[in-house]
Every structure is written in structure tokens, then in C-alpha cells.
PDB file of C-alpha atoms in Angstrom:
ATOM      1  CA  MET B1178       0.000   0.000   0.000  1.00  0.00           C
ATOM      2  CA  ALA B1179       1.821   3.084  -1.178  1.00  0.00           C
ATOM      3  CA  THR B1180      -0.246   6.236  -1.312  1.00  0.00           C
ATOM      4  CA  VAL B1181      -3.798   7.443  -1.063  1.00  0.00           C
ATOM      5  CA  ALA B1182      -4.688   8.246  -4.660  1.00  0.00           C
ATOM      6  CA  ALA B1183      -7.870  10.163  -3.856  1.00  0.00           C
ATOM      7  CA  GLN B1184      -8.602  12.211  -0.762  1.00  0.00           C
ATOM      8  CA  THR B1185     -12.322  12.496  -1.490  1.00  0.00           C
ATOM      9  CA  TYR B1186     -14.696   9.803  -0.279  1.00  0.00           C
ATOM     10  CA  ILE B1187     -16.114   7.663  -3.066  1.00  0.00           C
ATOM     11  CA  THR B1188     -18.690   4.911  -2.933  1.00  0.00           C
ATOM     12  CA  PRO B1189     -17.851   1.250  -3.530  1.00  0.00           C
ATOM     13  CA  GLN B1190     -19.754   1.431  -6.821  1.00  0.00           C
ATOM     14  CA  GLU B1191     -17.678   4.430  -7.945  1.00  0.00           C
ATOM     15  CA  TYR B1192     -14.481   2.588  -6.997  1.00  0.00           C
ATOM     16  CA  LEU B1193     -15.441  -0.507  -9.012  1.00  0.00           C
ATOM     17  CA  ALA B1194     -16.369   1.582 -12.046  1.00  0.00           C
ATOM     18  CA  LEU B1195     -12.994   3.369 -11.914  1.00  0.00           C
ATOM     19  CA  GLU B1196     -10.985   0.230 -11.103  1.00  0.00           C
ATOM     20  CA  ARG B1197     -12.452  -1.770 -13.941  1.00  0.00           C
ATOM     21  CA  LYS B1198     -11.187   0.864 -16.405  1.00  0.00           C
ATOM     22  CA  ALA B1199      -7.856   1.592 -14.674  1.00  0.00           C
ATOM     23  CA  GLU B1200      -4.463   0.673 -16.090  1.00  0.00           C
ATOM     24  CA  HIS B1201      -3.021   0.139 -12.583  1.00  0.00           C
ATOM     25  CA  LYS B1202      -4.496  -1.664  -9.591  1.00  0.00           C
ATOM     26  CA  SER B1203      -5.752   0.215  -6.543  1.00  0.00           C
ATOM     27  CA  GLU B1204      -7.314  -1.051  -3.353  1.00  0.00           C
ATOM     28  CA  TYR B1205     -10.375   0.452  -1.666  1.00  0.00           C
ATOM     29  CA  LEU B1206     -10.566   1.041   2.079  1.00  0.00           C
ATOM     30  CA  ASP B1207     -13.441   2.778   3.830  1.00  0.00           C
ATOM     31  CA  GLY B1208     -14.229   5.090   0.930  1.00  0.00           C
ATOM     32  CA  TYR B1209     -10.689   5.856  -0.207  1.00  0.00           C
ATOM     33  CA  ILE B1210      -8.629   4.567  -3.106  1.00  0.00           C
ATOM     34  CA  ILE B1211      -5.136   3.342  -2.242  1.00  0.00           C
ATOM     35  CA  ALA B1212      -2.691   3.170  -5.168  1.00  0.00           C
ATOM     36  CA  MET B1213      -0.631  -0.006  -5.207  1.00  0.00           C
ATOM     37  CA  ALA B1214       3.123   0.240  -5.615  1.00  0.00           C
ATOM     38  CA  GLY B1215       5.183  -2.131  -7.705  1.00  0.00           C
ATOM     39  CA  ALA B1216       6.789  -5.125  -6.025  1.00  0.00           C
ATOM     40  CA  SER B1217      10.425  -6.215  -5.852  1.00  0.00           C
ATOM     41  CA  PHE B1218      11.882  -9.040  -7.919  1.00  0.00           C
ATOM     42  CA  ALA B1219      12.024 -11.308  -4.831  1.00  0.00           C
ATOM     43  CA  HIS B1220       8.386 -10.498  -3.993  1.00  0.00           C
ATOM     44  CA  ASN B1221       7.240 -11.363  -7.513  1.00  0.00           C
ATOM     45  CA  PHE B1222       9.372 -14.502  -7.675  1.00  0.00           C
ATOM     46  CA  ILE B1223       8.027 -15.825  -4.343  1.00  0.00           C
ATOM     47  CA  THR B1224       4.473 -15.109  -5.505  1.00  0.00           C
ATOM     48  CA  ALA B1225       5.098 -16.976  -8.763  1.00  0.00           C
ATOM     49  CA  ASN B1226       6.711 -19.889  -6.897  1.00  0.00           C
ATOM     50  CA  LEU B1227       3.705 -20.152  -4.573  1.00  0.00           C
ATOM     51  CA  VAL B1228       1.134 -20.074  -7.370  1.00  0.00           C
ATOM     52  CA  THR B1229       3.105 -22.654  -9.359  1.00  0.00           C
ATOM     53  CA  GLU B1230       3.740 -25.007  -6.428  1.00  0.00           C
ATOM     54  CA  LEU B1231       0.183 -24.784  -5.114  1.00  0.00           C
ATOM     55  CA  ASN B1232      -1.362 -25.408  -8.533  1.00  0.00           C
ATOM     56  CA  ASN B1233       0.980 -28.355  -9.165  1.00  0.00           C
ATOM     57  CA  ARG B1234      -0.165 -29.907  -5.902  1.00  0.00           C
ATOM     58  CA  LEU B1235      -3.846 -29.023  -6.393  1.00  0.00           C
ATOM     59  CA  LYS B1236      -4.248 -30.029 -10.046  1.00  0.00           C
ATOM     60  CA  SER B1237      -6.150 -33.228  -9.315  1.00  0.00           C
ATOM     61  CA  GLY B1238      -8.635 -31.603  -6.923  1.00  0.00           C
ATOM     62  CA  ASN B1239     -11.220 -28.838  -6.981  1.00  0.00           C
ATOM     63  CA  CYS B1240      -8.980 -26.017  -5.689  1.00  0.00           C
ATOM     64  CA  VAL B1241      -6.962 -23.491  -7.685  1.00  0.00           C
ATOM     65  CA  ALA B1242      -4.365 -20.859  -6.756  1.00  0.00           C
ATOM     66  CA  ILE B1243      -4.605 -17.451  -8.404  1.00  0.00           C
ATOM     67  CA  SER B1244      -2.034 -14.647  -8.454  1.00  0.00           C
ATOM     68  CA  SER B1245      -2.332 -11.031  -7.387  1.00  0.00           C
ATOM     69  CA  ASP B1246      -4.719  -9.835 -10.088  1.00  0.00           C
ATOM     70  CA  MET B1247      -7.734 -11.422  -8.363  1.00  0.00           C
ATOM     71  CA  ARG B1248      -9.564  -8.767  -6.368  1.00  0.00           C
ATOM     72  CA  VAL B1249     -11.179  -9.918  -3.105  1.00  0.00           C
ATOM     73  CA  ARG B1250     -13.947  -8.282  -1.108  1.00  0.00           C
ATOM     74  CA  PRO B1251     -13.481  -9.334   2.526  1.00  0.00           C
ATOM     75  CA  SER B1252     -16.327  -7.310   4.034  1.00  0.00           C
ATOM     76  CA  ALA B1253     -19.701  -5.893   3.214  1.00  0.00           C
ATOM     77  CA  GLU B1254     -18.539  -3.162   0.797  1.00  0.00           C
ATOM     78  CA  ASP B1255     -15.964  -1.087   2.641  1.00  0.00           C
ATOM     79  CA  THR B1256     -12.942  -3.008   1.352  1.00  0.00           C
ATOM     80  CA  TYR B1257     -11.584  -4.319  -1.936  1.00  0.00           C
ATOM     81  CA  VAL B1258      -8.040  -5.727  -1.947  1.00  0.00           C
ATOM     82  CA  TYR B1259      -5.593  -7.653  -4.123  1.00  0.00           C
ATOM     83  CA  PRO B1260      -3.891 -10.423  -2.121  1.00  0.00           C
ATOM     84  CA  ASP B1261      -0.641 -11.764  -3.563  1.00  0.00           C
ATOM     85  CA  VAL B1262      -2.121 -15.281  -3.819  1.00  0.00           C
ATOM     86  CA  VAL B1263      -5.601 -16.665  -3.205  1.00  0.00           C
ATOM     87  CA  VAL B1264      -6.800 -20.241  -3.230  1.00  0.00           C
ATOM     88  CA  VAL B1265     -10.438 -20.980  -3.939  1.00  0.00           C
ATOM     89  CA  CYS B1266     -12.051 -24.410  -3.808  1.00  0.00           C
ATOM     90  CA  GLY B1267     -15.206 -25.585  -5.491  1.00  0.00           C
ATOM     91  CA  GLU B1268     -17.367 -23.008  -7.208  1.00  0.00           C
ATOM     92  CA  PRO B1269     -15.907 -19.497  -6.967  1.00  0.00           C
ATOM     93  CA  GLN B1270     -18.392 -16.894  -5.745  1.00  0.00           C
ATOM     94  CA  PHE B1271     -18.188 -13.449  -7.303  1.00  0.00           C
ATOM     95  CA  GLU B1272     -19.696 -10.122  -6.377  1.00  0.00           C
ATOM     96  CA  ASP B1273     -21.385  -9.627  -9.736  1.00  0.00           C
ATOM     97  CA  GLU B1274     -21.465 -10.686 -13.374  1.00  0.00           C
ATOM     98  CA  ALA B1275     -18.054  -9.070 -14.039  1.00  0.00           C
ATOM     99  CA  PHE B1276     -16.481 -12.119 -12.291  1.00  0.00           C
ATOM    100  CA  ASP B1277     -13.537 -10.025 -11.072  1.00  0.00           C
ATOM    101  CA  THR B1278     -14.189  -9.782  -7.327  1.00  0.00           C
ATOM    102  CA  LEU B1279     -13.884 -13.047  -5.409  1.00  0.00           C
ATOM    103  CA  LEU B1280     -15.934 -13.552  -2.238  1.00  0.00           C
ATOM    104  CA  ASN B1281     -14.920 -17.033  -1.028  1.00  0.00           C
ATOM    105  CA  PRO B1282     -11.153 -17.620  -0.825  1.00  0.00           C
ATOM    106  CA  ILE B1283     -10.025 -20.499   1.419  1.00  0.00           C
ATOM    107  CA  VAL B1284      -6.357 -19.443   1.660  1.00  0.00           C
ATOM    108  CA  ILE B1285      -4.868 -15.957   1.293  1.00  0.00           C
ATOM    109  CA  VAL B1286      -1.144 -15.231   1.024  1.00  0.00           C
ATOM    110  CA  GLU B1287       0.572 -11.885   1.408  1.00  0.00           C
ATOM    111  CA  VAL B1288       4.280 -11.604   0.604  1.00  0.00           C
ATOM    112  CA  LEU B1289       5.593  -8.986   2.995  1.00  0.00           C
ATOM    113  CA  SER B1290       7.061  -5.730   1.701  1.00  0.00           C
ATOM    114  CA  PRO B1291       8.522  -2.951   3.860  1.00  0.00           C
ATOM    115  CA  SER B1292       5.748  -0.550   2.795  1.00  0.00           C
ATOM    116  CA  THR B1293       2.867  -2.973   3.487  1.00  0.00           C
ATOM    117  CA  GLU B1294       4.049  -5.304   6.266  1.00  0.00           C
ATOM    118  CA  ALA B1295       2.353  -3.509   9.182  1.00  0.00           C
ATOM    119  CA  TYR B1296      -0.893  -3.191   7.203  1.00  0.00           C
ATOM    120  CA  ASP B1297      -0.802  -6.869   6.096  1.00  0.00           C
ATOM    121  CA  ARG B1298      -0.295  -8.015   9.711  1.00  0.00           C
ATOM    122  CA  SER B1299      -2.961  -5.871  11.319  1.00  0.00           C
ATOM    123  CA  GLU B1300      -5.754  -4.070   9.508  1.00  0.00           C
ATOM    124  CA  LYS B1301      -5.733  -6.222   6.379  1.00  0.00           C
ATOM    125  CA  PHE B1302      -5.733  -9.433   8.428  1.00  0.00           C
ATOM    126  CA  ALA B1303      -8.586  -8.079  10.563  1.00  0.00           C
ATOM    127  CA  ARG B1304     -10.605  -7.495   7.410  1.00  0.00           C
ATOM    128  CA  TYR B1305      -9.716 -10.915   5.971  1.00  0.00           C
ATOM    129  CA  LYS B1306     -10.980 -12.558   9.170  1.00  0.00           C
ATOM    130  CA  GLN B1307     -14.469 -11.345   8.202  1.00  0.00           C
ATOM    131  CA  LEU B1308     -14.492 -13.852   5.330  1.00  0.00           C
ATOM    132  CA  ASP B1309     -16.388 -16.928   6.536  1.00  0.00           C
ATOM    133  CA  SER B1310     -14.670 -18.997   3.846  1.00  0.00           C
ATOM    134  CA  LEU B1311     -11.117 -18.077   4.902  1.00  0.00           C
ATOM    135  CA  GLN B1312      -9.348 -20.907   6.729  1.00  0.00           C
ATOM    136  CA  GLU B1313      -5.657 -19.999   6.391  1.00  0.00           C
ATOM    137  CA  TYR B1314      -3.677 -16.771   6.081  1.00  0.00           C
ATOM    138  CA  LEU B1315       0.020 -16.753   5.235  1.00  0.00           C
ATOM    139  CA  LEU B1316       2.546 -13.966   5.636  1.00  0.00           C
ATOM    140  CA  VAL B1317       5.715 -14.748   3.675  1.00  0.00           C
ATOM    141  CA  SER B1318       8.948 -12.825   4.186  1.00  0.00           C
ATOM    142  CA  GLN B1319      10.818 -11.842   1.048  1.00  0.00           C
ATOM    143  CA  ASP B1320      14.059 -11.050   2.897  1.00  0.00           C
ATOM    144  CA  ASN B1321      14.661 -14.305   4.771  1.00  0.00           C
ATOM    145  CA  VAL B1322      13.109 -17.729   5.187  1.00  0.00           C
ATOM    146  CA  HIS B1323      10.058 -17.101   7.342  1.00  0.00           C
ATOM    147  CA  VAL B1324       6.434 -18.018   6.774  1.00  0.00           C
ATOM    148  CA  GLU B1325       3.802 -17.125   9.365  1.00  0.00           C
ATOM    149  CA  HIS B1326       0.835 -19.449   9.091  1.00  0.00           C
ATOM    150  CA  HIS B1327      -2.458 -18.368  10.666  1.00  0.00           C
ATOM    151  CA  ARG B1328      -5.045 -21.161  10.734  1.00  0.00           C
ATOM    152  CA  ARG B1329      -8.674 -20.759  11.770  1.00  0.00           C
ATOM    153  CA  HIS B1330      -9.731 -23.093  14.560  1.00  0.00           C
ATOM    154  CA  GLY B1331     -13.330 -22.280  15.428  1.00  0.00           C
ATOM    155  CA  ALA B1332     -13.390 -18.631  16.484  1.00  0.00           C
ATOM    156  CA  GLN B1333      -9.636 -18.585  17.170  1.00  0.00           C
ATOM    157  CA  TRP B1334      -6.616 -18.250  14.904  1.00  0.00           C
ATOM    158  CA  ILE B1335      -3.585 -20.462  15.588  1.00  0.00           C
ATOM    159  CA  LEU B1336      -0.183 -19.113  14.569  1.00  0.00           C
ATOM    160  CA  SER B1337       2.718 -21.306  13.432  1.00  0.00           C
ATOM    161  CA  HIS B1338       6.128 -20.205  12.183  1.00  0.00           C
ATOM    162  CA  TYR B1339       8.266 -21.893   9.524  1.00  0.00           C
ATOM    163  CA  ARG B1340      11.884 -20.674   9.400  1.00  0.00           C
ATOM    164  CA  THR B1341      14.075 -23.168   7.556  1.00  0.00           C
ATOM    165  CA  LEU B1342      14.242 -24.427   3.990  1.00  0.00           C
ATOM    166  CA  GLU B1343      13.950 -27.977   5.325  1.00  0.00           C
ATOM    167  CA  GLU B1344      10.458 -27.376   6.766  1.00  0.00           C
ATOM    168  CA  VAL B1345       7.236 -28.200   4.959  1.00  0.00           C
ATOM    169  CA  LEU B1346       4.281 -25.817   5.118  1.00  0.00           C
ATOM    170  CA  LEU B1347       1.112 -27.758   5.935  1.00  0.00           C
ATOM    171  CA  LEU B1348      -2.157 -26.352   4.577  1.00  0.00           C
ATOM    172  CA  PRO B1349      -4.871 -28.637   5.947  1.00  0.00           C
ATOM    173  CA  SER B1350      -7.826 -26.675   4.550  1.00  0.00           C
ATOM    174  CA  ILE B1351      -6.753 -27.588   1.012  1.00  0.00           C
ATOM    175  CA  GLY B1352      -4.957 -30.860   1.804  1.00  0.00           C
ATOM    176  CA  CYS B1353      -1.646 -29.528   0.604  1.00  0.00           C
ATOM    177  CA  GLU B1354       1.997 -29.509   1.715  1.00  0.00           C
ATOM    178  CA  VAL B1355       4.600 -27.145   0.249  1.00  0.00           C
ATOM    179  CA  PRO B1356       8.295 -27.354   1.162  1.00  0.00           C
ATOM    180  CA  LEU B1357       9.768 -23.956   1.986  1.00  0.00           C
ATOM    181  CA  ARG B1358      12.623 -24.894  -0.322  1.00  0.00           C
ATOM    182  CA  ASP B1359      10.107 -24.677  -3.199  1.00  0.00           C
ATOM    183  CA  ILE B1360       8.611 -21.373  -2.011  1.00  0.00           C
ATOM    184  CA  TYR B1361      12.070 -19.769  -1.878  1.00  0.00           C
ATOM    185  CA  ALA B1362      13.583 -21.580  -4.884  1.00  0.00           C
ATOM    186  CA  ARG B1363      16.054 -19.352  -6.743  1.00  0.00           C
ATOM    187  CA  VAL B1364      15.261 -16.338  -4.508  1.00  0.00           C
ATOM    188  CA  ILE B1365      18.278 -14.415  -3.210  1.00  0.00           C
ATOM    189  CA  LEU B1366      17.740 -13.952   0.511  1.00  0.00           C
ATOM    190  CA  ASN B1367      19.299 -11.719   3.135  1.00  0.00           C
ATOM    191  CA  GLU B1368      21.892 -13.855   4.940  1.00  0.00           C
ATOM    192  CA  ASP B1369      21.545 -11.954   8.250  1.00  0.00           C
TER     193      ASP B1369
END
């Protein structure tokens, strides 16, 4: 999340009309458009690795992983966001006949960037929790090997950390396991 592109309140309908014609993606939060900044090479590579690895593991089932161009509406109309990766199972549910705003992701992944990390951990996660369909939320570091895995257990969220390339990320909601070695394949990491 880089900058507020418009300081004037607009309605969700106005946002969608503008966004569907826009050349660049923007998110919508409580009546304001937030311009999205470009991502680093490592960020994009990790996102591509995740989409590839998840889809390879999910190809025989009814789930699919989609990259960052899939808009998600986590709450009643005050938020529209673009997660880095979403997984949907079964029949995708969309907001309208444009089929560009997903309502029922099972897994959401955000690859952390310095400009968005605090937002991804707090406010964005709070909004994602409003999705009844959401079972798992991942925060993936782009600087070192570290995946934070939040898993819904009833009304609670259980947090697990994965910190070595030898570990395997378990995603029970989609019956999938992804080695961290595959998530971080060919990514140059900070050695500190």
C-alpha cells in the first residue's frame, strides 16, 4: 500500500467503475482509493513460486491458486483488496457478473514488503478474518526464510512459524503440503 490516490470519499460502486477501467491496480478502504506500488523481484518470484507449487499440488482436486490480479472483497462493501495469492475451492463466488471480485477464498497469502508489512499483519488481516470462507492466512517474508501461518480453529486463529528451507508448510484446509525450499527456490535472501 503506497499512497492514497484520492482524498475524497467515493462509494464502492464508484471505486469498481474506476478500477475496472484503470491501467493500474488500486485497493479500496473505507471510501478511499489506495494506489498499489510495484513489487520487488524477490516479492514477484516468491508469488510466482507459490502459485506454481500450489497449482501443481492441487491439479487433481477442486482447488486453484490465483495470483495477485484477483480482487477480493473481505467485508460488506468497505474493502476491496488484491492479495498476492488466493486459493479458492469448489465453485468461486463473485460479487457480480463481471467475475472479477472473489468472495470465497479459502487461503490468502501476502508476501511482505517494507511498505505494506504492518498493514498486512494488522488491519488487512482483521478485514480478511471477516471472510467466513477463509481458513488460512500466510505472511511470507521476502528477505529471509520465514512463513507465518495463521489457521482458523473455530473462532480462534492459531499461529505457526516456519523458518528453515527444510520445513514443509502444511495447509490442511486444502490438503496440501509445500516445502519452503520450493517457495524460496532461486530467490536471493538476506543472509543476516
